[in-house]
XYZ file of C-alpha atoms in Angstrom:
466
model
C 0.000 0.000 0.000
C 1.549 3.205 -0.744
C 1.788 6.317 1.880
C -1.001 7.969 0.649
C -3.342 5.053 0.870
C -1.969 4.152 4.255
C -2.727 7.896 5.753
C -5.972 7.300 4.707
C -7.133 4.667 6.097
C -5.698 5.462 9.132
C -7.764 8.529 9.198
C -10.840 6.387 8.486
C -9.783 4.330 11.554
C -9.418 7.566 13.311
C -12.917 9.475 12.176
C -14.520 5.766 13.019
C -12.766 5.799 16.721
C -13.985 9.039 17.344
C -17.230 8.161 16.063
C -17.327 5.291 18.548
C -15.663 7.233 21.661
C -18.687 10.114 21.112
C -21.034 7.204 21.432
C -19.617 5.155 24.315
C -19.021 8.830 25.984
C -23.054 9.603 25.872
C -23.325 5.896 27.203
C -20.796 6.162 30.121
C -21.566 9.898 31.019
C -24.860 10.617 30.754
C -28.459 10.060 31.725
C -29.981 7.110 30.140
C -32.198 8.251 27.114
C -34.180 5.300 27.223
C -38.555 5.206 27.824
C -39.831 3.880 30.002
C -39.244 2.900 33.445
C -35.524 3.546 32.614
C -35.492 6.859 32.279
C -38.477 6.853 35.589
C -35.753 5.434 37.728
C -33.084 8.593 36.361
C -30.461 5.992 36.042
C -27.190 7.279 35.873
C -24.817 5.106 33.806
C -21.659 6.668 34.898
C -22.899 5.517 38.464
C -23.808 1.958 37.196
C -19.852 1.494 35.865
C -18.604 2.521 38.732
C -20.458 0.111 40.951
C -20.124 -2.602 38.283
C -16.333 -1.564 38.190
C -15.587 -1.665 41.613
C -17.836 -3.590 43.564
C -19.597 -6.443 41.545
C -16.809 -7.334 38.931
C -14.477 -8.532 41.021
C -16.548 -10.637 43.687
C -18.586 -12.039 40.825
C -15.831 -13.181 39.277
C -14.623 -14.863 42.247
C -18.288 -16.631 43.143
C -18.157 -18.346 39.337
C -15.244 -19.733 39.713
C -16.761 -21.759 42.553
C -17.941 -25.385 42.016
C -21.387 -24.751 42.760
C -21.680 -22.318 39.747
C -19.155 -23.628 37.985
C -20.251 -27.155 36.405
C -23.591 -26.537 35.045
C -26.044 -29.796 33.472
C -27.227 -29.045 29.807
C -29.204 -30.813 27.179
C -27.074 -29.894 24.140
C -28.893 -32.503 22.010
C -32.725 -31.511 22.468
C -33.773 -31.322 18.654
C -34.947 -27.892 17.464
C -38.735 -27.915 17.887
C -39.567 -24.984 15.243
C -37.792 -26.278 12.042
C -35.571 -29.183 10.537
C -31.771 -28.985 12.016
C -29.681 -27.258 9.749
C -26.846 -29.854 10.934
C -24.090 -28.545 13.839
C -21.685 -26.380 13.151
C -18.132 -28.183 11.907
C -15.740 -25.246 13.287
C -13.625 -26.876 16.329
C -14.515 -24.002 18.239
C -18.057 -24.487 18.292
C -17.253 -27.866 19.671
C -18.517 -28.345 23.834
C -16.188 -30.336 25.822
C -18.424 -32.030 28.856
C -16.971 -33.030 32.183
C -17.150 -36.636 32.748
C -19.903 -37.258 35.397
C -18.023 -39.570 37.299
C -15.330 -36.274 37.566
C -17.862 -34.074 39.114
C -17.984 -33.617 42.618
C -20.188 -35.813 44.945
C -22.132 -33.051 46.015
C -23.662 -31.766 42.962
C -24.387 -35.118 41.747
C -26.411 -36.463 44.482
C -28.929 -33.568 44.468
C -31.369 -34.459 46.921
C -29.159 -37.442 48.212
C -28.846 -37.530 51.854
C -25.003 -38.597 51.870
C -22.170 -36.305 51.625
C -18.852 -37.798 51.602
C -16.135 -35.392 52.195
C -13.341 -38.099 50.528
C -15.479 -37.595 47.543
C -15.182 -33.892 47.307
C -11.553 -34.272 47.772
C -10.754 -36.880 45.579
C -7.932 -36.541 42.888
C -10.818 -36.994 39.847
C -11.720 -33.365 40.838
C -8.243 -32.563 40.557
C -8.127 -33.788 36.696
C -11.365 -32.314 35.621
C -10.251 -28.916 36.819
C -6.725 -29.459 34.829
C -4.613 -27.734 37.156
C -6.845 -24.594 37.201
C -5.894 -24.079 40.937
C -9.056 -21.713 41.199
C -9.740 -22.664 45.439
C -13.683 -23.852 43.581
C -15.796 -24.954 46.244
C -18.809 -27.572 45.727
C -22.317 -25.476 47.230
C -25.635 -27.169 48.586
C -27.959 -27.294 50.839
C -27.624 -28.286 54.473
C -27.915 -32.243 55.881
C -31.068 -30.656 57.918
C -32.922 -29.784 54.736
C -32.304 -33.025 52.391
C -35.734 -34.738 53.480
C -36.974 -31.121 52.707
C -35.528 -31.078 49.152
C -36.934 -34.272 47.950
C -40.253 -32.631 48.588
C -39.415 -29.817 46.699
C -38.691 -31.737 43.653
C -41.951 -32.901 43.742
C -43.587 -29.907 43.760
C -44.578 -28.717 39.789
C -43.564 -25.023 40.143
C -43.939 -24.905 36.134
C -46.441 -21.837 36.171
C -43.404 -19.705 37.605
C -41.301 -20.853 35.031
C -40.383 -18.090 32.368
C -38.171 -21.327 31.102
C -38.195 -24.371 29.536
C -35.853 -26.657 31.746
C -33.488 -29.060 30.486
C -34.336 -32.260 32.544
C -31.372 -33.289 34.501
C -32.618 -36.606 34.317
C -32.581 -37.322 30.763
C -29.142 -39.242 29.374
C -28.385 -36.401 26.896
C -28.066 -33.945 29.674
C -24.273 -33.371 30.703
C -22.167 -31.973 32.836
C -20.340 -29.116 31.355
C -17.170 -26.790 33.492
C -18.385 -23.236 32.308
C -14.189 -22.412 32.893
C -13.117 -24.464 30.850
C -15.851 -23.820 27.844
C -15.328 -20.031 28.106
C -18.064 -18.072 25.667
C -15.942 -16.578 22.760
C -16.323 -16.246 18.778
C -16.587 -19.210 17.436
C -17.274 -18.221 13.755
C -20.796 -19.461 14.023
C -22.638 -16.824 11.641
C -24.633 -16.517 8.553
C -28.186 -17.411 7.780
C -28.115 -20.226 10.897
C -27.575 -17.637 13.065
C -29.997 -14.998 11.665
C -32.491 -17.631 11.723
C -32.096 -18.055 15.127
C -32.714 -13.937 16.031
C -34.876 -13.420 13.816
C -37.338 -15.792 14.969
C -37.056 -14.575 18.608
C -37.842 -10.976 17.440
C -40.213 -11.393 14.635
C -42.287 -13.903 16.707
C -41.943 -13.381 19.939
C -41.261 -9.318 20.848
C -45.339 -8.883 19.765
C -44.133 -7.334 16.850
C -46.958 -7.499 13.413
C -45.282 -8.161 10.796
C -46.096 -5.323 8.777
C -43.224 -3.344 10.808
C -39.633 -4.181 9.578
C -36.954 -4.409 12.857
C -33.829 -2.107 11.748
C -30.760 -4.123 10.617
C -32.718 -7.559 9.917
C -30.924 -9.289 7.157
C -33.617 -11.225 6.312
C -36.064 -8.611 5.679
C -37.045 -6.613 2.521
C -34.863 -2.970 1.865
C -37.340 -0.304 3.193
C -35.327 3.029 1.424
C -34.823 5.300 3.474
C -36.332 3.972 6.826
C -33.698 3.554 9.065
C -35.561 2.497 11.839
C -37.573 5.542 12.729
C -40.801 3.685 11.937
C -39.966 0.826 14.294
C -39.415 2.950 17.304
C -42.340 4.839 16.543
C -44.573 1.247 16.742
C -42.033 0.787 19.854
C -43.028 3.661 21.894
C -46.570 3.133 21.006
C -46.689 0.097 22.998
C -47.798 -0.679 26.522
C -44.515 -0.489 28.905
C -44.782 -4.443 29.732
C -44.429 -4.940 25.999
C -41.308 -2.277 25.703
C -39.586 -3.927 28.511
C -39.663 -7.151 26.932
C -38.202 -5.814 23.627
C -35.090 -4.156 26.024
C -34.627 -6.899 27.608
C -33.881 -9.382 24.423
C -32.093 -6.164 22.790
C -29.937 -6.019 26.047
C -29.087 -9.847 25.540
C -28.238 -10.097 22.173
C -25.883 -6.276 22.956
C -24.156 -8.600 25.509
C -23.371 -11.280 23.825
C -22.192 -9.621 20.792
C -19.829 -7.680 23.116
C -18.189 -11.346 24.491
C -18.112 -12.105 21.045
C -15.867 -9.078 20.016
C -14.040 -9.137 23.544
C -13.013 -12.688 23.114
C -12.273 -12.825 19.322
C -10.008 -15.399 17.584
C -7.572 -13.036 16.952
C -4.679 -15.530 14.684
C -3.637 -19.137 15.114
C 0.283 -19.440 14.898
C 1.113 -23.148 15.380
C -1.908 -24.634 16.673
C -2.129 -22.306 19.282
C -5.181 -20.254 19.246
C -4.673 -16.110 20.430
C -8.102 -14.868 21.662
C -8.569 -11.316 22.522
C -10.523 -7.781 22.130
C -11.408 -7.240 17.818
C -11.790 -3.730 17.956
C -13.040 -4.103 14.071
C -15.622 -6.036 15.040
C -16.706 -4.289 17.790
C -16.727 -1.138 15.267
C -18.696 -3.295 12.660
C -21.367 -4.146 15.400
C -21.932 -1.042 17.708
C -20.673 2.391 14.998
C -23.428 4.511 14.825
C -22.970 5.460 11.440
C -22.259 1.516 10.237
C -25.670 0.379 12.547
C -27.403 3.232 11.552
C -28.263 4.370 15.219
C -28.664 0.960 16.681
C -25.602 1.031 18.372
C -26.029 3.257 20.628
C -29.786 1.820 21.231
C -27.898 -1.754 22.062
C -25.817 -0.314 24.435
C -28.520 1.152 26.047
C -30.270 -1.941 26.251
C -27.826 -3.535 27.745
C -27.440 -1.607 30.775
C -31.271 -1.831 31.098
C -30.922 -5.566 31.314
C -28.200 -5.251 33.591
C -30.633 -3.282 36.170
C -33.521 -6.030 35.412
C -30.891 -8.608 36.913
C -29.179 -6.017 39.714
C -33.037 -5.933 41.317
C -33.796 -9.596 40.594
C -30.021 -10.417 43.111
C -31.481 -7.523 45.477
C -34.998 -8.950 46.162
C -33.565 -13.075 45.851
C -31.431 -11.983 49.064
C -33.593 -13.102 52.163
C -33.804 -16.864 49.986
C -30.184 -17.452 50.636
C -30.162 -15.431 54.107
C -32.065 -18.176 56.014
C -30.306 -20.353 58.387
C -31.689 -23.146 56.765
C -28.965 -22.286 53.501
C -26.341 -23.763 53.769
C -23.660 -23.919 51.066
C -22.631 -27.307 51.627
C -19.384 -28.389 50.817
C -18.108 -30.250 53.525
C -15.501 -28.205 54.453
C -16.502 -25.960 57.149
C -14.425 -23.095 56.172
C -14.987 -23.145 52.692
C -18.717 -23.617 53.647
C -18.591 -20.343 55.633
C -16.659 -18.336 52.896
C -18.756 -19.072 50.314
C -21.919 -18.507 51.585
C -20.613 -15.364 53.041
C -19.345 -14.130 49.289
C -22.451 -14.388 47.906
C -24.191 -12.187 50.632
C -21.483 -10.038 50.614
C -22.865 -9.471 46.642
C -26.076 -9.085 47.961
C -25.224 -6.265 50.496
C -23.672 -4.608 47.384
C -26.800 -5.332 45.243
C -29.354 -3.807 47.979
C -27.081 -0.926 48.341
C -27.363 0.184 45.121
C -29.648 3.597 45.007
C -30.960 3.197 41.604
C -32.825 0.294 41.131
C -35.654 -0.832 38.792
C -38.990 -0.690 39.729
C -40.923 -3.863 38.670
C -43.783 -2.742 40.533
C -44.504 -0.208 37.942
C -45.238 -3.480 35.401
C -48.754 -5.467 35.408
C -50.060 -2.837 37.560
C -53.153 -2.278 35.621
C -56.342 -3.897 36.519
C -56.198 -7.896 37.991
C -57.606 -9.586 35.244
C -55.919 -8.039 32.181
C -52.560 -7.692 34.258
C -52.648 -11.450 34.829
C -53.252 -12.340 31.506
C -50.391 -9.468 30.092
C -48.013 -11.286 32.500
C -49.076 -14.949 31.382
C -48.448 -13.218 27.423
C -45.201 -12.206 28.482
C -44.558 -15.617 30.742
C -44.829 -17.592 27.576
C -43.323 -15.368 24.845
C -40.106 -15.515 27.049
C -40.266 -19.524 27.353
C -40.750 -19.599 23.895
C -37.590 -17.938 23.437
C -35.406 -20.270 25.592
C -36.816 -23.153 23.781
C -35.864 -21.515 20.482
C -32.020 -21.608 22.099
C -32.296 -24.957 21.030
C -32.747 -24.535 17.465
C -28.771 -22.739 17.909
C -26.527 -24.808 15.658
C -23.114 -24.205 17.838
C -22.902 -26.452 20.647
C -21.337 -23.395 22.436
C -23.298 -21.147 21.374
C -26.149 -23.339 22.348
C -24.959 -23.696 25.819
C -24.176 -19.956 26.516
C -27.652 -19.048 25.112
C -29.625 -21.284 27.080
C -28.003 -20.292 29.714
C -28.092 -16.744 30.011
C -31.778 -17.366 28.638
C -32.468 -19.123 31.601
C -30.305 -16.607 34.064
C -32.730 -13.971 32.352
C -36.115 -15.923 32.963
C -34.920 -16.837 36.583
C -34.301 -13.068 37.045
C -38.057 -12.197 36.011
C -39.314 -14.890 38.104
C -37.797 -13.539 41.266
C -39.556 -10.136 40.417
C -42.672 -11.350 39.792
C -42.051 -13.446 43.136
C -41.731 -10.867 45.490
C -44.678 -11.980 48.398
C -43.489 -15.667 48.151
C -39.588 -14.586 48.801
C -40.926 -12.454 51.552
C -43.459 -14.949 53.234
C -40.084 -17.794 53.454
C -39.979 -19.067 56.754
C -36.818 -18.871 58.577
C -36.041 -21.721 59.633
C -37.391 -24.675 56.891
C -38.263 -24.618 53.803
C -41.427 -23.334 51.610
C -43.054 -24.335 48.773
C -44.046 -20.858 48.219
C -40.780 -20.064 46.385
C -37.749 -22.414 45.747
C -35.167 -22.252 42.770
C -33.569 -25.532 41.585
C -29.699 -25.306 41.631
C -29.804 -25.314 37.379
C -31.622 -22.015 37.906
C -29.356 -20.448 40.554
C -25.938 -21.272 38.783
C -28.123 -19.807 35.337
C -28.742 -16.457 37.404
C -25.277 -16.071 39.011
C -23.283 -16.634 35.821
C -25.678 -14.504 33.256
C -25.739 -12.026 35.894
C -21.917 -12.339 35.276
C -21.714 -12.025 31.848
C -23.609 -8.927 31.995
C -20.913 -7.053 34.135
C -18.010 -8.590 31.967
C -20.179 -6.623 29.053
C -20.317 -3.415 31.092
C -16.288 -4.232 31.731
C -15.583 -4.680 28.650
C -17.510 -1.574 27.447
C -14.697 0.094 28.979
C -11.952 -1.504 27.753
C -13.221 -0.643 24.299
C -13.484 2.747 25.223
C -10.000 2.694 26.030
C -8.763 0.610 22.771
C -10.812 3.362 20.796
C -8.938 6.103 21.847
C -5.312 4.224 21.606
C -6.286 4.251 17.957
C -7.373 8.055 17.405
């Protein structure tokens, strides 16, 4: 390339940082600019990154590395129930690697068992399934006093609260998977597939008619000269339950793109794979001139889904707080320290002076709020069942999962008389959330403040290349 044509591309790099840092500056330093109960809450973002930044990041971090969150059971074979399989994807990196059940600790294994054996939890097949990833993990349960309890639990059919549809642990495909060592990343899963996949949850199930064309669908006719403006005009039209539910899947999609760019496969020089940030791809996915405005909108979204979960871990809090919680592990110590990590996070989470107000959804009368929050029940379990229909194993198992972290989330909200009503002391079948569900919670919960982390680091790789 000759000097000339060098200088100018870097100056196109340049105009497209600068581009990019205006954006993520509105995002970082000002008030939210979303509807809705967003901008009824007067959410400061700045405030949200430094909170994310310095109190959540790290100790979240910390909690997923533990056993308990770490090894997570997953149907990966469940056949697509909307259309034929397109066939899984071929690329070695889509490929899942499952932890040998006989490798997984005791603990999580028995489930309702009422033997614990502390040789178990110690044994040297732990020791190879965690391939010298000295990461102090810990193995979390319930208490000896409550195993009689949790066998009645597991009888009780709690599927009405469900915003999910559940693997079943029981079923032979389902497998243990080590969420360390199958970190979510590009895998070079893309093309129609993956479009399929979207478009479906947004043309079917964000109650959009299909006479109004979502900006940036692939798969949709050219409309001219609409970028968009017609969309958010149906958008804001809508009744706030229905909004929400559009920000919510927006914010999802946001987050996952931004893993996606974060951890990018960036060459392969003998075999050896070099993951890291793709700041072209991050440009090619959030530039408000190359998204025409959805960007920005993404971004947005994102944070708003971040809040949905921050208020879900808030009002979950007096569930773990009982006595009758105990994260098992058979080590006394460890037992202690975990437990008291995880309510350390949920000090942090109450403390937070800008929370979401779910009581400002399905507040209308009884009859038509019950049947707008049985709509929006279903719509969302929809979409976790489409996660299926995702043709990378591990893309399959990071969707379903942060699917299900997502419809746990809204079930807490929408739970908030049964959390408070828990006896102290035993059990309730009020309110009770199966270990798949609290491991989903904690680690999309996670993901979402890596995005917000790595919103930052962006920011800072953007202006490195002005």
């Amino acid at each position: 390339m000759s000097d000339s044509g060098a200088g100018r591309s870097t100056a196109v790099r340049a105009r497209v940082a600068a581009r990019l840092l205006a954006v993520l500056g509105c995002v970082v330093t000002a008030k939210a600019q979303l509807t809705g109960v967003l901008d009824d809450c007067l959410c400061d973002i700045e405030s949200i990154d430094d909170f994310n930044t310095f109190k959540i990041f790290p100790k979240i971090q910390k909690l997923q590395e533990r056993d308990y969150f770490r090894y997570y059971k997953v149907n990966l074979k469940r056949p697509c129930p909307f259309w034929a399989d397109d066939g899984h994807c071929s690329i070695k990196d889509c490929h899942v690697e499952p932890c040998p059940e006989s490798k997984i600790p005791v603990g999580i294994k028995a489930g309702s068992s009422n033997k614990y054996s502390k040789e178990a939890n110690n044994s040297k097949e732990l020791e190879d399934c965690e391939q010298a990833n000295k990461l102090g993990a810990v193995n979390s349960t319930l208490s000896n006093q409550s195993k009689e309890a949790f066998i009645d639990w597991a009888r009780y059919d709690d599927s009405q609260d469900h915003f999910c549809e559940l693997d079943d642990e029981r079923s032979p495909d389902a497998q243990y998977v080590d969420l360390l060592l199958n970190p979510e990343r590009y895998t070079g899963y893309k093309g129609p597939s993956a479009w399929r996949v979207w478009n479906s949850i947004y043309e079917e199930n964000c109650f959009k008619p299909r006479s109004v064309y979502r900006p940036l669908n692939p798969l949709a006719p050219s409309r001219g000269g609409d970028d968009g403006e017609s969309f958010y005009t149906w958008l804001e039209g809508l009744c706030l339950e229905k909004r929400v539910f559009y920000k919510l899947i927006s914010g999802l999609h946001a987050s996952i793109n931004l893993h996606l760019c974060a951890n990018y496969l960036l060459e392969e020089t003998w075999g050896k794979p070099c993951w890291g940030p793709n700041v072209k791809e991050f440009t090619r996915r959030f530039d408000p001139v190359e998204t025409k405005g959805e960007g920005p909108r993404r971004l947005k979204n994102l944070y708003f889904l971040y809040l949905i979960e921050l208020r879900a871990l808030s009002k979950v809090a007096p569930y773990f707080e009982r006595s009758v919680v105990d994260l098992y592990t058979g080590n006394g110590q460890e037992d202690a320290e975990s437990k008291a990590l995880l309510l350390d996070i949920f000090r942090d989470t109450k403390s937070f002076h800008m929370h979401f107000d779910e009581k400002s959804m399905f507040a209308g009368d009884k009859k038509g709020a019950k049947s707008l929050k049985e709509e929006f029940r279903l719509h969302f379990k929809n979409i976790s069942r489409i996660m299926d229909c995702v043709g990378c194993d591990k893309c399959r198992l990071w969707g379903k999962l942060q699917t299900q972290g997502l419809g746990t989330a809204l079930k807490i909200l929408f739970s908030e008389k049964e959390i408070q009503s828990l006896p102290e002391n035993s059990p309730s079948k009020g309110f009770q959330l199966t270990r798949q569900e609290i491991v989903a919670l904690v680690n999309a919960f996670g993901r979402l403040s890596t995005s917000i982390k790595e919103l930052q680091n962006f920011k800072v790789l953007l202006q490195q290349t002005r």
